[in-house]
mmCIF file of C-alpha atoms in Angstrom:
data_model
loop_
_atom_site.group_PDB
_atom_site.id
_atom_site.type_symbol
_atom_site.label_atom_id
_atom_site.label_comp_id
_atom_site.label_asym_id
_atom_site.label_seq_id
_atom_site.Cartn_x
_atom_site.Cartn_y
_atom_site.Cartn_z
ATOM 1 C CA UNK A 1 36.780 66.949 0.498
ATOM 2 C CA UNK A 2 40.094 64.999 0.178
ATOM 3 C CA UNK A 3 42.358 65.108 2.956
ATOM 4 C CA UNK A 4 45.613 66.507 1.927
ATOM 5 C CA UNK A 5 49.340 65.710 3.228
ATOM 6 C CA UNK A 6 50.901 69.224 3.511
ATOM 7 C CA UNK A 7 54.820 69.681 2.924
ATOM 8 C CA UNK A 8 57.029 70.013 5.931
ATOM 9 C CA UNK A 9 54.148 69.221 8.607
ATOM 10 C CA UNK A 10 52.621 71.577 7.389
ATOM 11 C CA UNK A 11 48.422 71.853 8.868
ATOM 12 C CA UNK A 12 46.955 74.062 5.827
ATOM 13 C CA UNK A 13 48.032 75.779 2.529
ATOM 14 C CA UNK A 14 47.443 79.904 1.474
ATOM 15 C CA UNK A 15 48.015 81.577 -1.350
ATOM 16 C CA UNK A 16 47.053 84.434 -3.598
ATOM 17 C CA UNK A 17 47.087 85.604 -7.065
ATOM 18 C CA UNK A 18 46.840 89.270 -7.142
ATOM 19 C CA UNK A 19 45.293 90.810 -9.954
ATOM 20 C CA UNK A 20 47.831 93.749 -11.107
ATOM 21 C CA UNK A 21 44.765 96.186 -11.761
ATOM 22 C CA UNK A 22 45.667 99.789 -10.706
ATOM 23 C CA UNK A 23 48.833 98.894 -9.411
ATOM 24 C CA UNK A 24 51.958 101.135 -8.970
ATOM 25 C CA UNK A 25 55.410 100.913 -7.766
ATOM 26 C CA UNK A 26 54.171 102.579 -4.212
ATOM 27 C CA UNK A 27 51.095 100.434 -3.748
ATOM 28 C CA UNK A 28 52.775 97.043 -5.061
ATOM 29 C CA UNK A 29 56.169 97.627 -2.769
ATOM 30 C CA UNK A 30 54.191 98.217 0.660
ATOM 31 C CA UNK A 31 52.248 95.290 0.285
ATOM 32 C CA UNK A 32 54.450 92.510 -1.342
ATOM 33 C CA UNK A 33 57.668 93.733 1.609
ATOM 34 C CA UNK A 34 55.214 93.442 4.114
ATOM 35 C CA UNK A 35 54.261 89.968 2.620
ATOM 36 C CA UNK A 36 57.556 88.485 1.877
ATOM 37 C CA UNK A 37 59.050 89.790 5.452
ATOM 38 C CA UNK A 38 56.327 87.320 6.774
ATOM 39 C CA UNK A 39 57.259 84.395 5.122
ATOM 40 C CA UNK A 40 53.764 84.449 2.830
ATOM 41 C CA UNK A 41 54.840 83.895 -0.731
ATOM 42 C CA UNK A 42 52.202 84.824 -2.794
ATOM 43 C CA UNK A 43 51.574 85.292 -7.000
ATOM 44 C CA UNK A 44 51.690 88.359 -8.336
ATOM 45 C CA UNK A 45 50.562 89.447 -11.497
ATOM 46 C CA UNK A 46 51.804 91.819 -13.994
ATOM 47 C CA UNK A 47 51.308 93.370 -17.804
ATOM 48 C CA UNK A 48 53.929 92.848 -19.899
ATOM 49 C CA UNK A 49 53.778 95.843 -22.229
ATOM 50 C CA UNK A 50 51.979 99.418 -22.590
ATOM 51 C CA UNK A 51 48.521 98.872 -23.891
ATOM 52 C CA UNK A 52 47.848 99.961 -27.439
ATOM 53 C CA UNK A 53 44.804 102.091 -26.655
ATOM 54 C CA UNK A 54 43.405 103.800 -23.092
ATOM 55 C CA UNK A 55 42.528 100.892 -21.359
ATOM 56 C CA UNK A 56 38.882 100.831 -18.968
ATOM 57 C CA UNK A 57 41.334 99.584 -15.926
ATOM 58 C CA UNK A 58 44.583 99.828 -16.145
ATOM 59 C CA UNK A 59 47.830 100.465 -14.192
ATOM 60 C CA UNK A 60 51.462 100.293 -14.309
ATOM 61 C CA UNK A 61 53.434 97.636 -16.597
ATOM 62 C CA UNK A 62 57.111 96.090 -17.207
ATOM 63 C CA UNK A 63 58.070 98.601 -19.563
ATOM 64 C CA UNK A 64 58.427 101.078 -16.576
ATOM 65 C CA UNK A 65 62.244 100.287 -15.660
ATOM 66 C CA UNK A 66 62.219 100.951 -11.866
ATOM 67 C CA UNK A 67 58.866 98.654 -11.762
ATOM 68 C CA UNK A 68 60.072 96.045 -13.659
ATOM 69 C CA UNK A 69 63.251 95.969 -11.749
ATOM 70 C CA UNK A 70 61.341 95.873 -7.989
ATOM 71 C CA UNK A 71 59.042 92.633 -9.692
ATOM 72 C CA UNK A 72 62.477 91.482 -10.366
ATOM 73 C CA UNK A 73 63.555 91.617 -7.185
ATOM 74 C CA UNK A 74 60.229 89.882 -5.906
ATOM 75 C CA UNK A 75 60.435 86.996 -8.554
ATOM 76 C CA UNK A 76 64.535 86.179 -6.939
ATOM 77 C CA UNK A 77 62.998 86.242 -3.439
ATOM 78 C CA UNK A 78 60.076 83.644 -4.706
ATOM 79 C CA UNK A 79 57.071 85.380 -5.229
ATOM 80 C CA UNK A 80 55.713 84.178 -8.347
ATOM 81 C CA UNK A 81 55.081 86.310 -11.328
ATOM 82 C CA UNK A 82 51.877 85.473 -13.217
ATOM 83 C CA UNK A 83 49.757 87.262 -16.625
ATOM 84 C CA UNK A 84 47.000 89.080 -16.396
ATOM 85 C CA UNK A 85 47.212 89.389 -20.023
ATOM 86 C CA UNK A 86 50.024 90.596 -21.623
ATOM 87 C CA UNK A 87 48.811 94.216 -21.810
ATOM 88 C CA UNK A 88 45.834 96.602 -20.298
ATOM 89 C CA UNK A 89 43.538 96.439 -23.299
ATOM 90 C CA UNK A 90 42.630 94.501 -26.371
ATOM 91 C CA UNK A 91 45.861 92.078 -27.838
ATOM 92 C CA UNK A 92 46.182 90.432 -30.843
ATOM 93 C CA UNK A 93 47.356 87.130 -31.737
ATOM 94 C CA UNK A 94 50.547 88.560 -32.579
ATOM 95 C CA UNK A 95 51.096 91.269 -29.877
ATOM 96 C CA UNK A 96 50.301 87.895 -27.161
ATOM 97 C CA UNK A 97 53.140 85.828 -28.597
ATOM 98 C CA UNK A 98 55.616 88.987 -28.755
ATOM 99 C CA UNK A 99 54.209 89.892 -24.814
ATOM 100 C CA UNK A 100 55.263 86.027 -23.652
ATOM 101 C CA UNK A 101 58.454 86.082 -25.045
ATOM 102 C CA UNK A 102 58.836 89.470 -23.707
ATOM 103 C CA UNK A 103 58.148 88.057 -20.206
ATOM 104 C CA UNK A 104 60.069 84.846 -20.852
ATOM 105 C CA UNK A 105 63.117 87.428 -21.460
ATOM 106 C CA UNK A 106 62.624 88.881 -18.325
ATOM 107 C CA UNK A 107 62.542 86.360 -15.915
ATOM 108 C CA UNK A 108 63.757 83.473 -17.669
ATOM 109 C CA UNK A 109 60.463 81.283 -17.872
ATOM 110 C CA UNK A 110 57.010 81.396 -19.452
ATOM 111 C CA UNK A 111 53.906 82.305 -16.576
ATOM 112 C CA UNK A 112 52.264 79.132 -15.289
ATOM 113 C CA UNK A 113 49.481 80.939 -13.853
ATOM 114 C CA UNK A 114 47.381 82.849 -15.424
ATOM 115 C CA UNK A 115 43.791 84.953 -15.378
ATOM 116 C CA UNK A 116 42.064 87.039 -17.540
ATOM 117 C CA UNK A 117 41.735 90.515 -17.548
ATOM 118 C CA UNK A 118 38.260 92.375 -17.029
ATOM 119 C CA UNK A 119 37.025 93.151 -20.775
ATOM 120 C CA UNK A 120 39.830 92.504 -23.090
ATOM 121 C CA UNK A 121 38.476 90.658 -26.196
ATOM 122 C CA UNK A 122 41.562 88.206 -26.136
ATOM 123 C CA UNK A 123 40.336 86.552 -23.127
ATOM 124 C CA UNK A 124 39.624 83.185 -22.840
ATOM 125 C CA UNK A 125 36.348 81.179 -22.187
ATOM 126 C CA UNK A 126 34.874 83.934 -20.966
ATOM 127 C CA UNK A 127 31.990 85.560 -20.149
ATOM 128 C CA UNK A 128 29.215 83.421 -20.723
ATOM 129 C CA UNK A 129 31.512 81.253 -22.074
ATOM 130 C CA UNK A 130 32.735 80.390 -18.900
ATOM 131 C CA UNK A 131 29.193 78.016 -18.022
ATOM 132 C CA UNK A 132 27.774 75.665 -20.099
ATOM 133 C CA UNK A 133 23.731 74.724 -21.421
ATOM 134 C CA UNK A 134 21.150 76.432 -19.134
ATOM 135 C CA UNK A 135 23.746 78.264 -16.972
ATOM 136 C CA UNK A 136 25.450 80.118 -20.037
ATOM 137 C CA UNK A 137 22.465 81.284 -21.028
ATOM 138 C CA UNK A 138 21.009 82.446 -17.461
ATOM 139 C CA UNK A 139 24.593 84.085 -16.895
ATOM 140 C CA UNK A 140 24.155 85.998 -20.881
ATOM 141 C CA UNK A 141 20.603 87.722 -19.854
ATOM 142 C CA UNK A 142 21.815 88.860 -16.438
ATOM 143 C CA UNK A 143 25.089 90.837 -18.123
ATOM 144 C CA UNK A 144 25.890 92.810 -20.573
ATOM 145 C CA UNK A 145 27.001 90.650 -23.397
ATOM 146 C CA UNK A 146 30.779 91.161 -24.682
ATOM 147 C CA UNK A 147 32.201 88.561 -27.157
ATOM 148 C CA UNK A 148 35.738 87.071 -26.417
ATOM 149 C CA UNK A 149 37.560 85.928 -28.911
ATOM 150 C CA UNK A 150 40.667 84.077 -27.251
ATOM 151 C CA UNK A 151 39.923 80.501 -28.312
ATOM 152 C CA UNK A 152 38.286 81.304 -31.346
ATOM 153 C CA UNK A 153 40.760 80.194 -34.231
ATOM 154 C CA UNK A 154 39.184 82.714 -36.614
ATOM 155 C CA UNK A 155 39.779 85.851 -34.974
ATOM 156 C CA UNK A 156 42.569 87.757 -35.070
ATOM 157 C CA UNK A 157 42.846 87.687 -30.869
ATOM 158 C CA UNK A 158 43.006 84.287 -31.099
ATOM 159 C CA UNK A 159 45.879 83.243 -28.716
ATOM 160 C CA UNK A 160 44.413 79.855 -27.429
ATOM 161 C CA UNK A 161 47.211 77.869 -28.986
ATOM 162 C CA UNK A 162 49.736 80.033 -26.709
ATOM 163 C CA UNK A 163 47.817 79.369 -23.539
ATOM 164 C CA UNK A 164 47.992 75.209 -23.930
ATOM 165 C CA UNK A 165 51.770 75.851 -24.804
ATOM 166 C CA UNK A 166 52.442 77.799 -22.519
ATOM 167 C CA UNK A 167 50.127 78.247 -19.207
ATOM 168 C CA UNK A 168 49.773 75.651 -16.833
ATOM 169 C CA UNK A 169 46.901 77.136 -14.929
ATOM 170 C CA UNK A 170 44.156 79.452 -15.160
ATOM 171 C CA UNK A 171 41.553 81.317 -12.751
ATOM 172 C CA UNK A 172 37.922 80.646 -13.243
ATOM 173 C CA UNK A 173 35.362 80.140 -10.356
ATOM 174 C CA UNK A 174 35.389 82.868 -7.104
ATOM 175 C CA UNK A 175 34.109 81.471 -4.235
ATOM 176 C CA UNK A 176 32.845 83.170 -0.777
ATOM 177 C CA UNK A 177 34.441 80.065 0.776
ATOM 178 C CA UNK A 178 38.154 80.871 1.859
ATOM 179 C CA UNK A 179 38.460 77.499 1.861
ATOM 180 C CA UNK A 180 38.897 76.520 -1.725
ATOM 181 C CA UNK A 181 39.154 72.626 -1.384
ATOM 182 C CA UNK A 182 35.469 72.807 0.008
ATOM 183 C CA UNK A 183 34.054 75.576 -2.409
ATOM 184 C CA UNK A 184 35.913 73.491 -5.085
ATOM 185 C CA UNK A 185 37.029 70.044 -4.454
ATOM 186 C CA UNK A 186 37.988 69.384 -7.995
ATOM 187 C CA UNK A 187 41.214 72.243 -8.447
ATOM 188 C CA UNK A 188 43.175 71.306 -10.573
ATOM 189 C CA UNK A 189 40.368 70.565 -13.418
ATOM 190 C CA UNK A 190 40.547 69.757 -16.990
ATOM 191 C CA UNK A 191 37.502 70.727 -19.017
ATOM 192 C CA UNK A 192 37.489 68.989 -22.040
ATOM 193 C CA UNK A 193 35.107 72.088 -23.859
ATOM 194 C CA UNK A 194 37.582 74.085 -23.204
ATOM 195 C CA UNK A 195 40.521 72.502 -24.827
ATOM 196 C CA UNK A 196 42.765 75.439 -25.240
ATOM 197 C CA UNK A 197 43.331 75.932 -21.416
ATOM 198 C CA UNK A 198 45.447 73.107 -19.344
ATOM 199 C CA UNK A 199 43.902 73.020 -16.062
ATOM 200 C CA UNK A 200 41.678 75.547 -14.162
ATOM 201 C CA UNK A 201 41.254 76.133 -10.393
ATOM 202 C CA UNK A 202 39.430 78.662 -8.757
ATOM 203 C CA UNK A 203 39.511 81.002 -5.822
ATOM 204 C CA UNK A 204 38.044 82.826 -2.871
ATOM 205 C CA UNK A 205 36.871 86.069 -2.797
ATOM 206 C CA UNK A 206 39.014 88.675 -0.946
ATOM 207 C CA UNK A 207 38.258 91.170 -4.287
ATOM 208 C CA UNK A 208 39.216 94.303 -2.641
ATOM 209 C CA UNK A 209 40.337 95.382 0.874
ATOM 210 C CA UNK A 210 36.721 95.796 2.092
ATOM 211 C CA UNK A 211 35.681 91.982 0.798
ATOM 212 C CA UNK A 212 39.100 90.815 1.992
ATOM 213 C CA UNK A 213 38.644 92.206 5.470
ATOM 214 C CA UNK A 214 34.871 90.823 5.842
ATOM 215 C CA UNK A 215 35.939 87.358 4.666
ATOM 216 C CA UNK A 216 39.316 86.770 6.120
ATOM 217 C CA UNK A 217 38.912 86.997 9.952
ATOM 218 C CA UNK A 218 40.890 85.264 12.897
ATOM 219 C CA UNK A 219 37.773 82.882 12.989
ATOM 220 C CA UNK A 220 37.365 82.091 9.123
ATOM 221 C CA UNK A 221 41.649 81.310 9.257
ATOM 222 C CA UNK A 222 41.174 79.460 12.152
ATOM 223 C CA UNK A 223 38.442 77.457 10.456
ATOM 224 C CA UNK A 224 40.649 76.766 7.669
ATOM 225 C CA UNK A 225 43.555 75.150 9.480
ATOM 226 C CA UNK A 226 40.881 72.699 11.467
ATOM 227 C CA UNK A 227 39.925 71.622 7.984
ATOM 228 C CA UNK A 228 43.420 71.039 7.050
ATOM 229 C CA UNK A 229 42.022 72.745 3.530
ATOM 230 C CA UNK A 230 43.964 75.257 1.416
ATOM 231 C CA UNK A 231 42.889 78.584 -0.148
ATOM 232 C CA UNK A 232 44.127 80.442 -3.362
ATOM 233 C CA UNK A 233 42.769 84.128 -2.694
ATOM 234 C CA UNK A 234 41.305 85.985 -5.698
ATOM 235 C CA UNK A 235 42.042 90.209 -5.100
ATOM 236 C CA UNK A 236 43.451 93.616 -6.168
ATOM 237 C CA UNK A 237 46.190 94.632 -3.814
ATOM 238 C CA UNK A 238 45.970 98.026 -5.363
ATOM 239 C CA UNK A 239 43.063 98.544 -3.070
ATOM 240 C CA UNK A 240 44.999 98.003 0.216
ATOM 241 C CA UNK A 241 47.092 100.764 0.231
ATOM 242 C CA UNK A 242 45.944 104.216 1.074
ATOM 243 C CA UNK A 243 47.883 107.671 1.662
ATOM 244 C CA UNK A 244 50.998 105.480 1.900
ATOM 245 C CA UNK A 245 49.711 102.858 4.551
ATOM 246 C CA UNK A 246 48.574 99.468 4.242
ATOM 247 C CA UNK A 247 44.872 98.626 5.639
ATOM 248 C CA UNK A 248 45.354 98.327 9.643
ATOM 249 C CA UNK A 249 43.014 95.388 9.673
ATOM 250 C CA UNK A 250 44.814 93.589 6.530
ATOM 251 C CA UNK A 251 48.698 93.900 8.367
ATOM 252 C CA UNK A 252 46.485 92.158 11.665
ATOM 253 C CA UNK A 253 44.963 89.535 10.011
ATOM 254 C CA UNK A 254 48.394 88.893 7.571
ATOM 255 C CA UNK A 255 49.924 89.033 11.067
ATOM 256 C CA UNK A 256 47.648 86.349 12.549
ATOM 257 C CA UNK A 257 47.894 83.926 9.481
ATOM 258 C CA UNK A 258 51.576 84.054 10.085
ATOM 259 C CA UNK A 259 51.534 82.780 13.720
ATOM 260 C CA UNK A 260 49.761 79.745 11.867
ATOM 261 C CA UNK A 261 51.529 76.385 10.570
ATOM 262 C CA UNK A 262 50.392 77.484 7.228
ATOM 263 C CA UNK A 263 52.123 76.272 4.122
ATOM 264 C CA UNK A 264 52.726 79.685 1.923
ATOM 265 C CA UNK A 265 54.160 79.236 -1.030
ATOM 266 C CA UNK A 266 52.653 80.900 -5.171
ATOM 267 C CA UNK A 267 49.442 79.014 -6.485
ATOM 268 C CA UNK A 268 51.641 77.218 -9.206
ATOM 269 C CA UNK A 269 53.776 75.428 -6.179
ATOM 270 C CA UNK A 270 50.222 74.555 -4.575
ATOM 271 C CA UNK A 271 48.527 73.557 -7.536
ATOM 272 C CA UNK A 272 51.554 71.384 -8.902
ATOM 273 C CA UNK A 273 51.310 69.706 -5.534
ATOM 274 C CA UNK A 274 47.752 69.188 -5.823
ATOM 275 C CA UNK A 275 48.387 68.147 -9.224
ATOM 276 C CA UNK A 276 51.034 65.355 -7.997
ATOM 277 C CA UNK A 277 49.016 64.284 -5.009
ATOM 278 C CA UNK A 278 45.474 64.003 -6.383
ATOM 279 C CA UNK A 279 45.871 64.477 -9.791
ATOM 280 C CA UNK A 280 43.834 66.181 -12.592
ATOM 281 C CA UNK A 281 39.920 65.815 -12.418
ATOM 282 C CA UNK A 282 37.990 65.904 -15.878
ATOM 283 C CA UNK A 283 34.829 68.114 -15.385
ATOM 284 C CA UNK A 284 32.088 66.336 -16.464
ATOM 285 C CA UNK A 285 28.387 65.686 -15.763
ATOM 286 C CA UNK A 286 27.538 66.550 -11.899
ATOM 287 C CA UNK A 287 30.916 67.874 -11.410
ATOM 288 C CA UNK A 288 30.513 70.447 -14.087
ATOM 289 C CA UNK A 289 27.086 71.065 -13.086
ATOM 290 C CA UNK A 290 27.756 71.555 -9.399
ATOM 291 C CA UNK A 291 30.712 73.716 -9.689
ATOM 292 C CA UNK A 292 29.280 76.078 -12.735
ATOM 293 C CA UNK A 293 25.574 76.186 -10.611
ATOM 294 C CA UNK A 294 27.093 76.912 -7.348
ATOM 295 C CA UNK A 295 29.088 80.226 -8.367
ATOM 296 C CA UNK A 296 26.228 81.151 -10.571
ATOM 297 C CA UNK A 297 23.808 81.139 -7.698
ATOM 298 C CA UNK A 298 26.335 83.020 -5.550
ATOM 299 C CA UNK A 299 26.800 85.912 -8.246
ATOM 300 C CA UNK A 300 22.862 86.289 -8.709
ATOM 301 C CA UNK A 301 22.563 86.365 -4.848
ATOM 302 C CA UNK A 302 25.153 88.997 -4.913
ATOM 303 C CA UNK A 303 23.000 90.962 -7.206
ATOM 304 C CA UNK A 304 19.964 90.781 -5.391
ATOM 305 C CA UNK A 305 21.589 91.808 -2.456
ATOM 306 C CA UNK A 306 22.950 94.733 -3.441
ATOM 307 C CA UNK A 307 20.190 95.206 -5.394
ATOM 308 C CA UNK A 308 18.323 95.540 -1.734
ATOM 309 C CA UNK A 309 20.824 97.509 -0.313
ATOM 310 C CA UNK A 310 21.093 99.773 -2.742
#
């Protein structure tokens, strides 16, 4: 693992990209005040428009005025505003491109960052798509098979040409490691099979409040800033929030990680730095095999562990 620099004396980098899933105005303004009163700038998410058809997950988008206008608010005081897709459910080619310049109206820039939503056929490398050889195939008879269509020029949800103009970076890998330089110590990454997207970098696990709460402790945080690592956490804020209060054990540990000479700034700012300090690493041969093998392994072990406790 490279040894990294950190702006302002800084001893270790967090960040997270929240996942706008389920959100509301309540649930998204109790967490993201209670963030940005504690110095931790974070990425948040959003949906540009209503979704054509009754999405399987869904949640609140920018066409709701007094939403829009709070995201606006956060995006001034320098949280960063990322897609998660431009709607809830399935987008064409057509209804992408309108959704990013709907969001470039808005707040006066295209979204660097960038994952995909759940099953919307517009998404990108994904699915089984998102391993190669043996590991594509192990990872197709495990799920149930969906076909995305996002870099496939044929299809009429192709939008892969809008992603390389447009998006800098996109989520792939989710890693039970918070610290994301050792689970991945090639973030940024070019792939070159998968043209269409810039660079990727992946994340650490904090899903949902209950996975957030068993992997971020005073002891994994304190781990992290002895490694002098960084890590870009993977969740759905819309699960910390509950009869109006934010998760007791979330506001502690938030709390803690603020006492800390952490460097908190969106996961474009840390990637760009990464970007500028290390550079861009081409996946290829062990590097590809390592990273695609290792989260592989850690979703089947998932599965057989819940498969156990179930």
């Amino acid at each position: 693992m490279s040894k990294f620099n950190w702006p302002q004396n800084k001893k270790f980098a967090f960040t997270i990209f929240d996942d706008t899933d389920n959100a509301n105005l309540e649930n998204v303004k109790i967490v993201y005040d209670f963030l940005v009163d504690l110095g931790i700038l974070t990425t948040k998410s959003v949906w540009v428009n209503e979704p054509e058809k009754e999405p399987k997950i869904g949640g609140v988008n920018l066409t709701d005025l007094a939403y829009r206008k709070y995201v606006q608010e956060l995006h001034n005081k320098g949280v960063e505003i990322g897609l998660h897709n431009v709607s809830a459910s399935h987008n064409t080619s057509e209804q992408s491109k309108l959704g990013l310049e709907r969001f470039n109206e808005i707040f006066g820039n295209y979204p660097s960052s960038f994952a995909n939503h759940a099953y919307n056929k517009e998404n990108i490398y994904w699915g089984s798509k998102r391993l190669s050889g043996i590991f594509s195939k192990i990872y197709a008879a495990l799920t149930s098979q969906r076909t995305f269509y996002g870099e496939d020029r044929h299809s009429p949800y192709f939008w892969g040409d809008l992603v390389k103009q447009h998006i800098r970076y996109t989520r792939n890998f989710v890693y039970e490691n918070i610290n994301t330089a050792q689970a991945d110590p090639y973030t940024p990454y070019l792939d070159e099979k998968k043209p269409y997207v810039n660079c990727w970098f992946s994340s650490a696990n904090g899903s949902n409040v209950k996975i957030f709460n068993k992997n971020f402790t005073k002891a994994s945080i304190d781990d992290l800033e002895r490694a002098g690592g960084y890590c870009i956490v993977y969740t759905h804020f819309c699960s910390f929030v509950k009869d109006g209060k934010l998760d007791e054990k979330f506001v502690e540990t938030m709390r803690y990680l603020a006492t800390k000479e952490g460097w908190f700034v969106p996961v474009t700012e840390l990637l760009d730095f990464l970007r500028e300090t290390k550079g861009v690493t081409k996946l290829r041969g062990f590097r590809r095999f390592y990273l695609e093998g290792k989260w592989l392994f850690e979703q089947i072990s998932k599965r057989v562990i819940n498969k156990i406790k179930s």
